[in-house]
Every structure is written in structure tokens, then in C-alpha cells.
Amino acid sequence: STDASLSILQQLQQKDPRIRLVNQENKGVSDARNAGLKIANGDYIGFVDADDFIEKDYFEKLYSASKGDLDVVVCHYSSMQDGYSITSKHPFQTDVALDETYIKKEIIPFFISNESINSSCTKLYKRKVIDEFSIQFPVGVALGEDGLFNSNFFSKSKKINYQFNLIMAQHS
């Protein structure tokens, strides 16, 4: 960043011990997310991009839906395109734990055929799965890094939940 972001974040970090600052040369989104994964210490990990907007309780709602035992909770998102709000919807069972068989039969093929689910910002991931299988974002990939991360993560997942009523807003 070329503005005062670093100074602002340093001040916020002093006020709130939950904030962990990683200051590194810009090497792309994958490298930045991987650096965050290395220092993360919570049970679950979520991502927000610079052009995203989330409600104050967004991660709290995702965590509540996880019930502490799911590998990932997925929601859909709303984006603005040409002045219109477009909400993504996926053809998955909602508000129930989807097992490994369903993930492999329905969700992973959907990742391959439809990029609308690829965003890492519409998910809350169990850190234990990331750590156990050393799942990272691919460095040096200019486009589609979220999809590759998700394909790796979901292929190791045992139980997930798709929340139909929870929306994450992305601004285009």
C-alpha cells in the first residue's frame, strides 16, 4: 500500500490484541493469504478482499452455522453489476450437514464447471483441515487461485454446510 494503511493498522493493532499485522512486499493475493494462514490461531479462518463488504456479524453467523464440527460453511454472495444487485445461488441442499459423498458427487464437480462458488470470501474454513493437509493458495497463479485452494480443501472435507439465508456482499 502506498497510503497510510500501515500506520493505521499499527495503531489498531495496539488497541486490539486480536489484530495480527503482516507487513510484506506485495507478492500477490496468494502469498498474502498464505502468510495469514501461517500466523492464524483460531479454529476457523475466513477471508475478506479489499473490494468486499461484510456485515458486522458475518463471521459470527458462519461460525454459528458450523456448530464447531463442520469443515467449512459456505454462503452465497451479492454483487453489483451495471447498477443491479445479482445474488449467487448454488444447487446444494441448505442448512444441513453435507457429507463426504455429497461433496465428491455434487460440490467438487460444481467447482470445476461453475466459477460462481470459487471465492474464498464466502466460506469459513476449519483451520485443522488446512494445517493437517498443508493446504495453501497457489503462488504464481494470476487467476483462479481461490478455485484451486477450494478444490484442495473440499477434496479433504468430511462435512460442510451451505447457508442459503446468509449473504456476503461483493462490490464489482
PDB file of C-alpha atoms in Angstrom:
ATOM      1  CA  SER A   1       0.000   0.000   0.000  1.00  0.00           C
ATOM      2  CA  THR A   2       1.230   3.497  -0.766  1.00  0.00           C
ATOM      3  CA  ASP A   3      -1.098   5.333   1.622  1.00  0.00           C
ATOM      4  CA  ALA A   4      -1.220   5.449   5.440  1.00  0.00           C
ATOM      5  CA  SER A   5      -2.688   1.938   5.766  1.00  0.00           C
ATOM      6  CA  LEU A   6       0.352   0.536   7.598  1.00  0.00           C
ATOM      7  CA  SER A   7       0.273   3.295  10.216  1.00  0.00           C
ATOM      8  CA  ILE A   8      -3.485   2.891  10.698  1.00  0.00           C
ATOM      9  CA  LEU A   9      -3.143  -0.887  11.095  1.00  0.00           C
ATOM     10  CA  GLN A  10      -0.273  -0.495  13.568  1.00  0.00           C
ATOM     11  CA  GLN A  11      -2.449   1.820  15.681  1.00  0.00           C
ATOM     12  CA  LEU A  12      -5.376  -0.586  15.530  1.00  0.00           C
ATOM     13  CA  GLN A  13      -3.105  -3.484  16.458  1.00  0.00           C
ATOM     14  CA  GLN A  14      -2.006  -1.647  19.607  1.00  0.00           C
ATOM     15  CA  LYS A  15      -5.657  -1.172  20.604  1.00  0.00           C
ATOM     16  CA  ASP A  16      -6.851  -4.698  19.799  1.00  0.00           C
ATOM     17  CA  PRO A  17      -4.647  -7.738  20.528  1.00  0.00           C
ATOM     18  CA  ARG A  18      -6.715  -9.857  18.114  1.00  0.00           C
ATOM     19  CA  ILE A  19      -5.257  -7.942  15.175  1.00  0.00           C
ATOM     20  CA  ARG A  20      -2.116  -9.538  13.764  1.00  0.00           C
ATOM     21  CA  LEU A  21      -0.279  -7.498  11.177  1.00  0.00           C
ATOM     22  CA  VAL A  22       1.774  -9.000   8.380  1.00  0.00           C
ATOM     23  CA  ASN A  23       3.842  -6.366   6.612  1.00  0.00           C
ATOM     24  CA  GLN A  24       5.477  -7.733   3.481  1.00  0.00           C
ATOM     25  CA  GLU A  25       6.298  -6.708  -0.052  1.00  0.00           C
ATOM     26  CA  ASN A  26       3.340  -7.131  -2.419  1.00  0.00           C
ATOM     27  CA  LYS A  27       3.735 -10.594  -3.905  1.00  0.00           C
ATOM     28  CA  GLY A  28       0.081 -11.130  -4.789  1.00  0.00           C
ATOM     29  CA  VAL A  29      -3.065 -12.320  -3.077  1.00  0.00           C
ATOM     30  CA  SER A  30      -1.979 -15.962  -2.714  1.00  0.00           C
ATOM     31  CA  ASP A  31       1.250 -15.063  -0.939  1.00  0.00           C
ATOM     32  CA  ALA A  32      -0.610 -12.640   1.343  1.00  0.00           C
ATOM     33  CA  ARG A  33      -3.241 -15.230   2.259  1.00  0.00           C
ATOM     34  CA  ASN A  34      -0.596 -17.902   2.844  1.00  0.00           C
ATOM     35  CA  ALA A  35       1.238 -15.519   5.198  1.00  0.00           C
ATOM     36  CA  GLY A  36      -2.029 -15.063   7.081  1.00  0.00           C
ATOM     37  CA  LEU A  37      -2.585 -18.823   7.232  1.00  0.00           C
ATOM     38  CA  LYS A  38       0.849 -19.239   8.846  1.00  0.00           C
ATOM     39  CA  ILE A  39       0.015 -16.951  11.777  1.00  0.00           C
ATOM     40  CA  ALA A  40      -3.675 -17.779  12.171  1.00  0.00           C
ATOM     41  CA  ASN A  41      -4.525 -19.362  15.501  1.00  0.00           C
ATOM     42  CA  GLY A  42      -8.309 -19.629  15.588  1.00  0.00           C
ATOM     43  CA  ASP A  43     -10.325 -22.786  14.996  1.00  0.00           C
ATOM     44  CA  TYR A  44     -11.781 -21.304  11.802  1.00  0.00           C
ATOM     45  CA  ILE A  45     -10.388 -18.976   9.134  1.00  0.00           C
ATOM     46  CA  GLY A  46     -12.237 -16.532   6.892  1.00  0.00           C
ATOM     47  CA  PHE A  47     -11.120 -14.145   4.173  1.00  0.00           C
ATOM     48  CA  VAL A  48     -12.291 -10.707   3.063  1.00  0.00           C
ATOM     49  CA  ASP A  49     -10.941  -8.983  -0.056  1.00  0.00           C
ATOM     50  CA  ALA A  50     -10.389  -5.244  -0.385  1.00  0.00           C
ATOM     51  CA  ASP A  51     -13.467  -4.847  -2.599  1.00  0.00           C
ATOM     52  CA  ASP A  52     -15.776  -6.818  -0.299  1.00  0.00           C
ATOM     53  CA  PHE A  53     -18.322  -5.663   2.237  1.00  0.00           C
ATOM     54  CA  ILE A  54     -19.467  -7.855   5.099  1.00  0.00           C
ATOM     55  CA  GLU A  55     -21.957  -7.278   7.868  1.00  0.00           C
ATOM     56  CA  LYS A  56     -20.553  -6.842  11.376  1.00  0.00           C
ATOM     57  CA  ASP A  57     -21.806 -10.299  12.425  1.00  0.00           C
ATOM     58  CA  TYR A  58     -20.962 -12.117   9.160  1.00  0.00           C
ATOM     59  CA  PHE A  59     -18.290 -14.414  10.620  1.00  0.00           C
ATOM     60  CA  GLU A  60     -20.279 -14.916  13.807  1.00  0.00           C
ATOM     61  CA  LYS A  61     -23.187 -16.234  11.729  1.00  0.00           C
ATOM     62  CA  LEU A  62     -20.906 -18.510   9.705  1.00  0.00           C
ATOM     63  CA  TYR A  63     -19.322 -19.834  12.890  1.00  0.00           C
ATOM     64  CA  SER A  64     -22.743 -20.464  14.469  1.00  0.00           C
ATOM     65  CA  ALA A  65     -23.716 -22.458  11.383  1.00  0.00           C
ATOM     66  CA  SER A  66     -20.529 -24.535  11.737  1.00  0.00           C
ATOM     67  CA  LYS A  67     -21.672 -25.794  15.135  1.00  0.00           C
ATOM     68  CA  GLY A  68     -17.936 -26.234  15.791  1.00  0.00           C
ATOM     69  CA  ASP A  69     -17.751 -29.544  13.947  1.00  0.00           C
ATOM     70  CA  LEU A  70     -18.075 -28.789  10.232  1.00  0.00           C
ATOM     71  CA  ASP A  71     -15.045 -28.439   7.976  1.00  0.00           C
ATOM     72  CA  VAL A  72     -16.449 -25.469   6.073  1.00  0.00           C
ATOM     73  CA  VAL A  73     -19.550 -23.297   5.938  1.00  0.00           C
ATOM     74  CA  VAL A  74     -20.445 -21.793   2.558  1.00  0.00           C
ATOM     75  CA  CYS A  75     -22.814 -18.945   1.779  1.00  0.00           C
ATOM     76  CA  HIS A  76     -23.733 -17.132  -1.385  1.00  0.00           C
ATOM     77  CA  TYR A  77     -22.884 -13.561  -2.294  1.00  0.00           C
ATOM     78  CA  SER A  78     -24.456 -10.496  -3.763  1.00  0.00           C
ATOM     79  CA  SER A  79     -22.584  -8.261  -6.185  1.00  0.00           C
ATOM     80  CA  MET A  80     -23.354  -5.056  -8.013  1.00  0.00           C
ATOM     81  CA  GLN A  81     -23.029  -5.208 -11.787  1.00  0.00           C
ATOM     82  CA  ASP A  82     -24.164  -2.360 -14.017  1.00  0.00           C
ATOM     83  CA  GLY A  83     -26.224  -0.921 -11.167  1.00  0.00           C
ATOM     84  CA  TYR A  84     -28.056  -4.189 -10.455  1.00  0.00           C
ATOM     85  CA  SER A  85     -27.667  -6.475  -7.467  1.00  0.00           C
ATOM     86  CA  ILE A  86     -27.018 -10.059  -8.507  1.00  0.00           C
ATOM     87  CA  THR A  87     -27.123 -12.816  -5.891  1.00  0.00           C
ATOM     88  CA  SER A  88     -25.373 -16.120  -6.477  1.00  0.00           C
ATOM     89  CA  LYS A  89     -27.306 -19.267  -5.711  1.00  0.00           C
ATOM     90  CA  HIS A  90     -25.992 -22.781  -5.771  1.00  0.00           C
ATOM     91  CA  PRO A  91     -27.928 -26.033  -6.278  1.00  0.00           C
ATOM     92  CA  PHE A  92     -26.979 -27.605  -2.961  1.00  0.00           C
ATOM     93  CA  GLN A  93     -29.033 -28.765  -0.026  1.00  0.00           C
ATOM     94  CA  THR A  94     -29.146 -25.969   2.547  1.00  0.00           C
ATOM     95  CA  ASP A  95     -28.828 -25.732   6.315  1.00  0.00           C
ATOM     96  CA  VAL A  96     -27.845 -29.395   6.746  1.00  0.00           C
ATOM     97  CA  ALA A  97     -24.501 -31.127   7.144  1.00  0.00           C
ATOM     98  CA  LEU A  98     -23.442 -32.393   3.724  1.00  0.00           C
ATOM     99  CA  ASP A  99     -21.224 -35.447   3.936  1.00  0.00           C
ATOM    100  CA  GLU A 100     -18.113 -36.558   2.061  1.00  0.00           C
ATOM    101  CA  THR A 101     -20.112 -38.486  -0.548  1.00  0.00           C
ATOM    102  CA  TYR A 102     -22.256 -35.431  -1.370  1.00  0.00           C
ATOM    103  CA  ILE A 103     -19.157 -33.221  -1.502  1.00  0.00           C
ATOM    104  CA  LYS A 104     -17.426 -35.504  -4.019  1.00  0.00           C
ATOM    105  CA  LYS A 105     -20.528 -36.193  -6.110  1.00  0.00           C
ATOM    106  CA  GLU A 106     -22.121 -32.710  -6.202  1.00  0.00           C
ATOM    107  CA  ILE A 107     -19.882 -29.942  -4.927  1.00  0.00           C
ATOM    108  CA  ILE A 108     -16.427 -30.672  -6.355  1.00  0.00           C
ATOM    109  CA  PRO A 109     -17.819 -31.164  -9.900  1.00  0.00           C
ATOM    110  CA  PHE A 110     -19.659 -27.843  -9.462  1.00  0.00           C
ATOM    111  CA  PHE A 111     -16.317 -26.138  -8.664  1.00  0.00           C
ATOM    112  CA  ILE A 112     -14.969 -27.398 -11.976  1.00  0.00           C
ATOM    113  CA  SER A 113     -17.978 -26.351 -14.056  1.00  0.00           C
ATOM    114  CA  ASN A 114     -19.023 -23.077 -12.398  1.00  0.00           C
ATOM    115  CA  GLU A 115     -16.735 -20.357 -11.044  1.00  0.00           C
ATOM    116  CA  SER A 116     -19.505 -18.673  -9.011  1.00  0.00           C
ATOM    117  CA  ILE A 117     -18.637 -20.761  -5.940  1.00  0.00           C
ATOM    118  CA  ASN A 118     -14.865 -20.330  -6.098  1.00  0.00           C
ATOM    119  CA  SER A 119     -14.475 -17.236  -3.911  1.00  0.00           C
ATOM    120  CA  SER A 120     -12.721 -17.967  -0.634  1.00  0.00           C
ATOM    121  CA  CYS A 121     -14.521 -14.970   0.874  1.00  0.00           C
ATOM    122  CA  THR A 122     -17.868 -16.773   1.013  1.00  0.00           C
ATOM    123  CA  LYS A 123     -16.596 -19.505   3.290  1.00  0.00           C
ATOM    124  CA  LEU A 124     -15.409 -20.185   6.806  1.00  0.00           C
ATOM    125  CA  TYR A 125     -12.751 -22.908   6.833  1.00  0.00           C
ATOM    126  CA  LYS A 126     -11.719 -25.199   9.666  1.00  0.00           C
ATOM    127  CA  ARG A 127      -8.038 -24.432  10.292  1.00  0.00           C
ATOM    128  CA  LYS A 128      -7.331 -28.022  11.369  1.00  0.00           C
ATOM    129  CA  VAL A 129      -8.070 -29.267   7.807  1.00  0.00           C
ATOM    130  CA  ILE A 130      -5.812 -26.576   6.296  1.00  0.00           C
ATOM    131  CA  ASP A 131      -2.984 -27.463   8.703  1.00  0.00           C
ATOM    132  CA  GLU A 132      -3.392 -31.244   8.518  1.00  0.00           C
ATOM    133  CA  PHE A 133      -3.187 -31.341   4.722  1.00  0.00           C
ATOM    134  CA  SER A 134      -0.896 -28.286   4.246  1.00  0.00           C
ATOM    135  CA  ILE A 135      -3.455 -26.599   2.010  1.00  0.00           C
ATOM    136  CA  GLN A 136      -2.270 -23.281   0.608  1.00  0.00           C
ATOM    137  CA  PHE A 137      -3.139 -20.822  -2.117  1.00  0.00           C
ATOM    138  CA  PRO A 138      -1.064 -21.460  -5.253  1.00  0.00           C
ATOM    139  CA  VAL A 139       1.694 -18.845  -5.635  1.00  0.00           C
ATOM    140  CA  GLY A 140       2.319 -17.507  -9.138  1.00  0.00           C
ATOM    141  CA  VAL A 141      -1.226 -18.159 -10.350  1.00  0.00           C
ATOM    142  CA  ALA A 142      -2.726 -14.907 -11.656  1.00  0.00           C
ATOM    143  CA  LEU A 143      -6.337 -16.064 -11.823  1.00  0.00           C
ATOM    144  CA  GLY A 144      -8.271 -18.902 -10.242  1.00  0.00           C
ATOM    145  CA  GLU A 145      -6.238 -19.227  -7.041  1.00  0.00           C
ATOM    146  CA  ASP A 146      -9.412 -19.407  -4.938  1.00  0.00           C
ATOM    147  CA  GLY A 147     -10.759 -22.245  -7.049  1.00  0.00           C
ATOM    148  CA  LEU A 148      -7.560 -24.266  -6.675  1.00  0.00           C
ATOM    149  CA  PHE A 149      -7.479 -23.682  -2.910  1.00  0.00           C
ATOM    150  CA  ASN A 150     -11.146 -24.688  -2.606  1.00  0.00           C
ATOM    151  CA  SER A 151     -10.728 -27.790  -4.750  1.00  0.00           C
ATOM    152  CA  ASN A 152      -7.902 -28.939  -2.492  1.00  0.00           C
ATOM    153  CA  PHE A 153      -9.787 -28.058   0.680  1.00  0.00           C
ATOM    154  CA  PHE A 154     -13.094 -29.620  -0.330  1.00  0.00           C
ATOM    155  CA  SER A 155     -11.391 -32.815  -1.502  1.00  0.00           C
ATOM    156  CA  LYS A 156     -10.232 -33.282   2.121  1.00  0.00           C
ATOM    157  CA  SER A 157     -13.509 -32.187   3.753  1.00  0.00           C
ATOM    158  CA  LYS A 158     -15.805 -34.609   5.566  1.00  0.00           C
ATOM    159  CA  LYS A 159     -18.764 -32.339   6.420  1.00  0.00           C
ATOM    160  CA  ILE A 160     -19.872 -28.952   5.128  1.00  0.00           C
ATOM    161  CA  ASN A 161     -22.903 -26.706   5.378  1.00  0.00           C
ATOM    162  CA  TYR A 162     -24.359 -24.404   2.714  1.00  0.00           C
ATOM    163  CA  GLN A 163     -26.214 -21.451   4.222  1.00  0.00           C
ATOM    164  CA  PHE A 164     -28.864 -20.140   1.851  1.00  0.00           C
ATOM    165  CA  ASN A 165     -30.002 -17.230   4.037  1.00  0.00           C
ATOM    166  CA  LEU A 166     -26.555 -15.769   4.684  1.00  0.00           C
ATOM    167  CA  ILE A 167     -25.229 -13.370   2.047  1.00  0.00           C
ATOM    168  CA  MET A 168     -21.807 -11.843   1.666  1.00  0.00           C
ATOM    169  CA  ALA A 169     -21.729  -8.663  -0.439  1.00  0.00           C
ATOM    170  CA  GLN A 170     -19.029  -8.209  -3.041  1.00  0.00           C
ATOM    171  CA  HIS A 171     -18.689  -4.968  -4.896  1.00  0.00           C
ATOM    172  CA  SER A 172     -17.550  -5.016  -8.516  1.00  0.00           C
TER     173      SER A 172
END
